[in-house]
Short mmCIF file of N, CA and C in Angstrom, two decimals:
data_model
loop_
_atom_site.label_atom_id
_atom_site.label_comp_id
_atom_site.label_asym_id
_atom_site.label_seq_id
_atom_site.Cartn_x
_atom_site.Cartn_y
_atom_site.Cartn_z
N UNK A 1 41.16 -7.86 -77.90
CA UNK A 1 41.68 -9.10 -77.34
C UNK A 1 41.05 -9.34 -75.99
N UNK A 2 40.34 -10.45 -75.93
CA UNK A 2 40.00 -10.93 -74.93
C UNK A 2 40.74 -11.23 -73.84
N UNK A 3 40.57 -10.87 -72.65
CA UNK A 3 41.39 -10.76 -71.14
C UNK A 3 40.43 -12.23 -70.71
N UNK A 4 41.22 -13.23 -70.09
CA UNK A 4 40.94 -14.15 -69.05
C UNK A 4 41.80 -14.08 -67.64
N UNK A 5 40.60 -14.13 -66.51
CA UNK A 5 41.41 -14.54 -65.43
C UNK A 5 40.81 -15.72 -64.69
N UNK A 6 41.37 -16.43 -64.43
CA UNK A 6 41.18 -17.81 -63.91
C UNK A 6 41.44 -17.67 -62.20
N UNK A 7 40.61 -17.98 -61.35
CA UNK A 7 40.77 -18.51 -60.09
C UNK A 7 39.94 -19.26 -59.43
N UNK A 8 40.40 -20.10 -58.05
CA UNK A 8 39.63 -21.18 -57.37
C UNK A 8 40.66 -22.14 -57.58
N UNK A 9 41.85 -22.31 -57.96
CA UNK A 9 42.75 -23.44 -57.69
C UNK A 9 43.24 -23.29 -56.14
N UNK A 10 44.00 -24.22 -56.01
CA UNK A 10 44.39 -24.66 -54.77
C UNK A 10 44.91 -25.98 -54.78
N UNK A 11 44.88 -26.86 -53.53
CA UNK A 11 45.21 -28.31 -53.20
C UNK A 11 44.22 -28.16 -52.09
N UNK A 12 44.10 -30.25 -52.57
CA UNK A 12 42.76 -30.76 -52.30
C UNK A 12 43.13 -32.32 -52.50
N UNK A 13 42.50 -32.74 -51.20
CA UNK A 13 42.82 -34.28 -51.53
C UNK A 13 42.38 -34.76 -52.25
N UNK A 14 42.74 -36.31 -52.44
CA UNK A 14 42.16 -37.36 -53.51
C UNK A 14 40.70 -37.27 -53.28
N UNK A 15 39.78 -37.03 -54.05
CA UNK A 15 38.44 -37.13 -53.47
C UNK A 15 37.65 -36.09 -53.92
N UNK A 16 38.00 -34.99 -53.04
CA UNK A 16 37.79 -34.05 -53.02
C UNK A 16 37.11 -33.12 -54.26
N UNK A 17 36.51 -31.60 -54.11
CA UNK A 17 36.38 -31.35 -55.30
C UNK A 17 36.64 -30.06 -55.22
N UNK A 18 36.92 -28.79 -56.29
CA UNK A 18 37.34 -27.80 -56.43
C UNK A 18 36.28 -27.10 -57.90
N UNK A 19 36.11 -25.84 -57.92
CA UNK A 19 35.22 -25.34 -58.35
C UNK A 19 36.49 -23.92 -59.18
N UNK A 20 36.85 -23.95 -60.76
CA UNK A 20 37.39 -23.04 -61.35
C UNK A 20 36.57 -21.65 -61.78
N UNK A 21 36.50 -20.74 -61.32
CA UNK A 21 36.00 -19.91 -62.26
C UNK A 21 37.05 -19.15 -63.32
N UNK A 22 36.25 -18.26 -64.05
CA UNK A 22 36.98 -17.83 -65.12
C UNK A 22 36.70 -16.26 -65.65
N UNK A 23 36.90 -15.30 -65.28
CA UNK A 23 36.37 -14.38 -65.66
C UNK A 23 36.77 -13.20 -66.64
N UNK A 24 35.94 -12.54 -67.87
CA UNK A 24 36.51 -11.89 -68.97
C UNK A 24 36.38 -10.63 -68.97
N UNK A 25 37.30 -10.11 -69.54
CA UNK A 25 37.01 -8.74 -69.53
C UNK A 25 35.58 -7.87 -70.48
N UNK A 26 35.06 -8.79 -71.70
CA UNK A 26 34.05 -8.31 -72.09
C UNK A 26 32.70 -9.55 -72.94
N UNK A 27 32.66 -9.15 -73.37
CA UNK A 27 31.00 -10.27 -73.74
C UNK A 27 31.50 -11.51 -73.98
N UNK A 28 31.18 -12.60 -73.45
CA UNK A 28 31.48 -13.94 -73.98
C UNK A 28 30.16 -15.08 -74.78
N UNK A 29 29.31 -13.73 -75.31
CA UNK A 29 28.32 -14.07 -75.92
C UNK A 29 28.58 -15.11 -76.72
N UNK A 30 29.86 -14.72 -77.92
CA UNK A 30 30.15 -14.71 -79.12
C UNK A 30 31.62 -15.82 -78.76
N UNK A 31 32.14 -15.98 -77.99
CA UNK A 31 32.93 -16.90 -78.04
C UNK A 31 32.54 -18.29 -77.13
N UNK A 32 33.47 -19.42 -78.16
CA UNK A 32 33.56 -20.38 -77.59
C UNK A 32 34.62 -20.42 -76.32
N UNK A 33 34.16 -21.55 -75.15
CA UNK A 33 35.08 -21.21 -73.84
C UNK A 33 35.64 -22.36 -73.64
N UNK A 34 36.88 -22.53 -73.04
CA UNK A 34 37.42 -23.93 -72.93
C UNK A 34 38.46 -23.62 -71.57
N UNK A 35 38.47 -25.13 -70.86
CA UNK A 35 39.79 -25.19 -70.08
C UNK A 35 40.46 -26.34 -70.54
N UNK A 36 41.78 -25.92 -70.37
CA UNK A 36 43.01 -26.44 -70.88
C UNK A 36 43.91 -26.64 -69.29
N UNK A 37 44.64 -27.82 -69.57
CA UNK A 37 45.48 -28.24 -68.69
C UNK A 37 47.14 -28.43 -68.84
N UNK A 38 48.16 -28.32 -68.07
CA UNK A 38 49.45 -28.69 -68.32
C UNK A 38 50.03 -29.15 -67.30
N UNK A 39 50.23 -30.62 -67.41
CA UNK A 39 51.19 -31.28 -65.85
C UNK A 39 52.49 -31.29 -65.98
N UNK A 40 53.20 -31.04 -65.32
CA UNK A 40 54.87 -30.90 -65.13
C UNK A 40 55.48 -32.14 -66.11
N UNK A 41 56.24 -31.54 -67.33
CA UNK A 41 56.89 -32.28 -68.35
C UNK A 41 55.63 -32.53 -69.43
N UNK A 42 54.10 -32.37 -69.44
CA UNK A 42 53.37 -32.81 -70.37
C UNK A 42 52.87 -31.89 -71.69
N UNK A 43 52.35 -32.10 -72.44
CA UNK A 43 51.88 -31.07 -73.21
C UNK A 43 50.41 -30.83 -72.41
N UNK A 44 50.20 -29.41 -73.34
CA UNK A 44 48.82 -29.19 -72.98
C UNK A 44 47.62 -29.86 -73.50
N UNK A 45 46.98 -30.05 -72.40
CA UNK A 45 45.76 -31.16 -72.87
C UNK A 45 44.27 -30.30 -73.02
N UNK A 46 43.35 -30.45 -73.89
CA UNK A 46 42.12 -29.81 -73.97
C UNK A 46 41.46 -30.66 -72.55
N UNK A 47 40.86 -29.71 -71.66
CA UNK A 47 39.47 -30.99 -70.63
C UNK A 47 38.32 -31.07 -71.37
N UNK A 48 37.92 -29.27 -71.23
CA UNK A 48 36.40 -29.49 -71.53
C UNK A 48 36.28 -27.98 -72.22
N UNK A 49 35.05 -28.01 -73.18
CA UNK A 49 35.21 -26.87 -74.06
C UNK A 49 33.15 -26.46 -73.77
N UNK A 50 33.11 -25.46 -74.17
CA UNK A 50 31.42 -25.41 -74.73
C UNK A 50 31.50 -24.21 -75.04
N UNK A 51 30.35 -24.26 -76.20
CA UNK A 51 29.99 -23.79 -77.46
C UNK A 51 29.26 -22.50 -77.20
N UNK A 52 28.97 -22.00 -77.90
CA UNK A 52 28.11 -20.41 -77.51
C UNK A 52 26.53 -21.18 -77.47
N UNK A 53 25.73 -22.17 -77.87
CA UNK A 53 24.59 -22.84 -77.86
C UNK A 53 24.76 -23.39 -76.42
N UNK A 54 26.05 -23.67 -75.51
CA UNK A 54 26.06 -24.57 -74.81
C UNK A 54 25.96 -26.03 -74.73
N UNK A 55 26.62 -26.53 -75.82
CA UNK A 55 26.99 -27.80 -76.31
C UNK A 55 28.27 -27.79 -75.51
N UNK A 56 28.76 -29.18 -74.92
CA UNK A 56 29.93 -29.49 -74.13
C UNK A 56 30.49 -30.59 -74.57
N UNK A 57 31.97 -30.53 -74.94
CA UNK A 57 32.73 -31.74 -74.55
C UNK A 57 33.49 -31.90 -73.55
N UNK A 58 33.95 -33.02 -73.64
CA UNK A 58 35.02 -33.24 -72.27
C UNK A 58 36.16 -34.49 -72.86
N UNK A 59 36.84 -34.39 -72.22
CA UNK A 59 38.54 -35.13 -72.21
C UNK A 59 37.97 -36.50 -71.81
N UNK A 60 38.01 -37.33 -72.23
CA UNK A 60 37.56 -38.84 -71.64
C UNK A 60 38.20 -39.23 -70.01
N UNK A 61 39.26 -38.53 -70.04
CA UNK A 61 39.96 -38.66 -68.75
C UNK A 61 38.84 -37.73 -67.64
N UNK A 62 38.27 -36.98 -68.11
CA UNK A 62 37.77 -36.35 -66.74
C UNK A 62 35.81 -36.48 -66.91
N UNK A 63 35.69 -36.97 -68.33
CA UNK A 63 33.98 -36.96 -68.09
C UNK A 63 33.37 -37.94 -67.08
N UNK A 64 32.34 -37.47 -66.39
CA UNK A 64 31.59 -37.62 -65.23
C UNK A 64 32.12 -37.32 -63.94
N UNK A 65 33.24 -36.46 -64.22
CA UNK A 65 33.93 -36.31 -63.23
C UNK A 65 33.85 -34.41 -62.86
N UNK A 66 34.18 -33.83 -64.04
CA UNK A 66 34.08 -32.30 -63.91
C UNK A 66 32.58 -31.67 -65.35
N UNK A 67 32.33 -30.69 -64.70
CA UNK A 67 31.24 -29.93 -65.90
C UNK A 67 31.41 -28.58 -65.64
N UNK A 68 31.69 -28.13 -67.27
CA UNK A 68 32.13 -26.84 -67.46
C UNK A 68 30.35 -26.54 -67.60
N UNK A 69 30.34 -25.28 -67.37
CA UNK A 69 29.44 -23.92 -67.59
C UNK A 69 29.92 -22.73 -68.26
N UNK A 70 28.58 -22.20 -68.39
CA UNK A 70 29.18 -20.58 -68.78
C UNK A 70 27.81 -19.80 -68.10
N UNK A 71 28.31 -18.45 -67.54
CA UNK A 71 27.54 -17.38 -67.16
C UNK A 71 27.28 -16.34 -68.06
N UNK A 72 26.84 -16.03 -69.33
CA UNK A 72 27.22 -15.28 -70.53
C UNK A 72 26.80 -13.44 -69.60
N UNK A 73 26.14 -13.65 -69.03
CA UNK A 73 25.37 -12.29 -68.15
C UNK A 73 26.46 -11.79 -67.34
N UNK A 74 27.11 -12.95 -66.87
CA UNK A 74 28.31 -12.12 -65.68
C UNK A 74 29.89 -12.58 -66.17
N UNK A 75 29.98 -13.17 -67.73
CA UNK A 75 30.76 -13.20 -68.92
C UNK A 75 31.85 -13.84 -67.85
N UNK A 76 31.70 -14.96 -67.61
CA UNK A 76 32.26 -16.12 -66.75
C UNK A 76 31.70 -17.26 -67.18
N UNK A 77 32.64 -18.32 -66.71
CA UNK A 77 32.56 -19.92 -67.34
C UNK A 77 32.85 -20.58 -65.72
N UNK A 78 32.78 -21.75 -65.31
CA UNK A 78 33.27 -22.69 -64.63
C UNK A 78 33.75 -23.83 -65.34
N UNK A 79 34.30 -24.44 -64.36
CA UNK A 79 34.78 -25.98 -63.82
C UNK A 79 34.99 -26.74 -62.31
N UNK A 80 33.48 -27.27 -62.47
CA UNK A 80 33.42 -27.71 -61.31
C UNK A 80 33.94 -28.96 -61.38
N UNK A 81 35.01 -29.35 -60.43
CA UNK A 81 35.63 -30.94 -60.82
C UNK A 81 35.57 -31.60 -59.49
N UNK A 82 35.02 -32.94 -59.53
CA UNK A 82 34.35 -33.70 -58.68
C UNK A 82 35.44 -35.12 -58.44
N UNK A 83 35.47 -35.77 -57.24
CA UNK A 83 36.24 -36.95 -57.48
C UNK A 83 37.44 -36.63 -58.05
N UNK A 84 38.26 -36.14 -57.50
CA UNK A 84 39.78 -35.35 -57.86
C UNK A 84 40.75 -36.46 -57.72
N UNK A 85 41.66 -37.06 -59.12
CA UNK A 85 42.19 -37.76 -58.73
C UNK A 85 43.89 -37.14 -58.62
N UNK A 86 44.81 -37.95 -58.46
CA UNK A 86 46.27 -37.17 -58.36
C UNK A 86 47.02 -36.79 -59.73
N UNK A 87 46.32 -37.68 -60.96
CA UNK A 87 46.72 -37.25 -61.92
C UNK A 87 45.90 -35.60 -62.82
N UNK A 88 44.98 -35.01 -61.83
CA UNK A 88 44.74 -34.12 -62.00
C UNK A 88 45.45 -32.90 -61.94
N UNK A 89 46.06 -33.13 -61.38
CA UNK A 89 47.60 -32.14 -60.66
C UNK A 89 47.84 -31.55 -61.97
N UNK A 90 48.15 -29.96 -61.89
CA UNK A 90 48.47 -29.50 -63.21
C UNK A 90 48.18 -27.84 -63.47
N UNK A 91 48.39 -27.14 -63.98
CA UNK A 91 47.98 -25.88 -63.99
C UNK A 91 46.84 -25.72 -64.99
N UNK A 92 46.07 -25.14 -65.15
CA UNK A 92 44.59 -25.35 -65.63
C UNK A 92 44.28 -23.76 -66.23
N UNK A 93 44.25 -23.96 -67.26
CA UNK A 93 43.79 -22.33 -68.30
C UNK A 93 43.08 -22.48 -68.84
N UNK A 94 42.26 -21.49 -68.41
CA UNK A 94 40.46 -20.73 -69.33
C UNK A 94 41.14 -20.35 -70.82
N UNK A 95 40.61 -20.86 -71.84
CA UNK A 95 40.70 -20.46 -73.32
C UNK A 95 39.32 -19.80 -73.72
N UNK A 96 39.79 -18.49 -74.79
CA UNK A 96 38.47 -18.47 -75.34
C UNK A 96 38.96 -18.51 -77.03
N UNK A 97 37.19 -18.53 -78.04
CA UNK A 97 38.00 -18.26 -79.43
C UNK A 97 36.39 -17.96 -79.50
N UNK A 98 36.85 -16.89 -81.06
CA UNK A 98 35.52 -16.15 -81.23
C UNK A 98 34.97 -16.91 -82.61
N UNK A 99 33.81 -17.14 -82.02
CA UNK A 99 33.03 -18.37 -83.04
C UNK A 99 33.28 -17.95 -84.29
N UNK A 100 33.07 -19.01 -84.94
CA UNK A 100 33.12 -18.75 -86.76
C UNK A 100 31.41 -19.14 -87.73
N UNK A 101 32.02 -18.89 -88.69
CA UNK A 101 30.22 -18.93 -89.49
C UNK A 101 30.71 -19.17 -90.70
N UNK A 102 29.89 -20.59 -91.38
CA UNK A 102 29.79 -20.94 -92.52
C UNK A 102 28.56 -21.38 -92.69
N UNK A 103 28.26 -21.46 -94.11
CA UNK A 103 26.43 -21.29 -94.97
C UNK A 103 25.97 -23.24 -94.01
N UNK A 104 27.43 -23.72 -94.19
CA UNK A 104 26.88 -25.43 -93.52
C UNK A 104 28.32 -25.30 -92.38
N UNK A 105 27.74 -25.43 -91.01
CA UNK A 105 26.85 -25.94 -90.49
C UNK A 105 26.36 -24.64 -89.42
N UNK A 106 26.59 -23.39 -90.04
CA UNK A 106 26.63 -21.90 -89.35
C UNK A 106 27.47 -21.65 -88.51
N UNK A 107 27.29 -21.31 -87.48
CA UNK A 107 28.03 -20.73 -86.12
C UNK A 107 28.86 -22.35 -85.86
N UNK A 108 30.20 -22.21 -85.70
CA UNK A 108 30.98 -23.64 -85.23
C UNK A 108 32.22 -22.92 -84.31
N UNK A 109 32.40 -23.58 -83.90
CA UNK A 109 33.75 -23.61 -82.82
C UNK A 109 34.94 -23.56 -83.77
N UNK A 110 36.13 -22.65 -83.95
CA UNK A 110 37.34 -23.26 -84.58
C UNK A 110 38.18 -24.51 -83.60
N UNK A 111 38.74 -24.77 -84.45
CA UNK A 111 39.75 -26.01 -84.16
C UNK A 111 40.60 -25.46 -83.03
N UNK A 112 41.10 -24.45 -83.25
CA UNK A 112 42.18 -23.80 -81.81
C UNK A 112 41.99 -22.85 -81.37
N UNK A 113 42.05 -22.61 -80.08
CA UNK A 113 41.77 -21.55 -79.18
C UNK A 113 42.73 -20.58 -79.03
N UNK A 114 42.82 -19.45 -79.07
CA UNK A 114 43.98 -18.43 -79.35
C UNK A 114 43.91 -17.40 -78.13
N UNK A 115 43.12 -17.68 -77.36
CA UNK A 115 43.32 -16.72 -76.04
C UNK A 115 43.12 -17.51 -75.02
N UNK A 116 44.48 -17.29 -74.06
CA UNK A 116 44.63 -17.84 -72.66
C UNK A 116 44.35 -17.05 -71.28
N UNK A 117 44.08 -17.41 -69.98
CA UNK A 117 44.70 -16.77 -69.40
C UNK A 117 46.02 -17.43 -69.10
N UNK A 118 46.01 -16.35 -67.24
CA UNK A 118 47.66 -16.89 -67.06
C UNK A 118 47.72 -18.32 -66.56
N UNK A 119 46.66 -18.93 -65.90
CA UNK A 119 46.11 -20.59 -65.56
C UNK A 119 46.70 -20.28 -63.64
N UNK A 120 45.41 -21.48 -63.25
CA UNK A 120 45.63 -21.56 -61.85
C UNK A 120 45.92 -23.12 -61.54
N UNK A 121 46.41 -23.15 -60.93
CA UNK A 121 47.54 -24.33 -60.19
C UNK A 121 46.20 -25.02 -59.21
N UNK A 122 46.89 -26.65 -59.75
CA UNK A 122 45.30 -27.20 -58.69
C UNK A 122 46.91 -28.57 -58.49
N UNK A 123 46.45 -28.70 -57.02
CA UNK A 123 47.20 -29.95 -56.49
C UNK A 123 46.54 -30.56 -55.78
N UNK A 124 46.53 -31.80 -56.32
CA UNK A 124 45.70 -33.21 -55.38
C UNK A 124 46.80 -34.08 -55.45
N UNK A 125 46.57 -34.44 -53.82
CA UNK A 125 47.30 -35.02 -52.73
C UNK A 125 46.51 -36.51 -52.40
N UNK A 126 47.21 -37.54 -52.21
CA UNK A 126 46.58 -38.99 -51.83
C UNK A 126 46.23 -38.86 -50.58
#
């Protein structure tokens, strides 16, 4: 079982930008990496995910705004998030899931991510 620890949250004004890292306890060759969000009373929302190829999506709410990475060598991911608005506010968790393989379309991402960490707290202020 894959270990995540997430840090670099804080508070940060409207504007502003904040930089997540994410770090695992062993190879993140083989898994897909994602951050996940939860604001007080909301469900959890997917932001941004990428692929073991390094294919990325993102949450329509935050594209051009944050870009995930991955470090596969020092088995760490980011989220660098830019232009911070107040509805960003929320606790923020590194997901991983260990890729899957079929004959079409090979190596794919599953649908849900099954390892969290414990998530770091980001507050933006007007």
């Amino acid at each position: 079982q894959v270990q995540l620890v997430e840090s670099g949250g804080g508070s940060v004004q409207s504007g502003g930008s904040l930089r997540l890292s994410c770090s695992t306890s062993e190879s993140i060759s083989a898994y897909c990496m994602g951050w996940f969000r939860q604001a007080p009373g909301k469900e959890r929302e997917e932001v941004a995910t990428i692929e073991t190829t390094g294919s990325t999506t993102y949450a329509d709410s935050v594209k051009g705004r944050f870009t995930i990475s991955r470090d596969n060598a020092k088995n760490t991911i980011f989220l660098q998030m830019n232009s911070l608005k107040r509805e960003d506010t929320a606790m923020y968790y590194c997901a991983a899931a260990l890729r899957e393989w079929a004959w079409h379309p090979g190596f794919y991402c599953p649908p849900n991510y099954n390892f969290f960490g414990q998530g770091t707290h980001i507050t933006v202020s007007a």
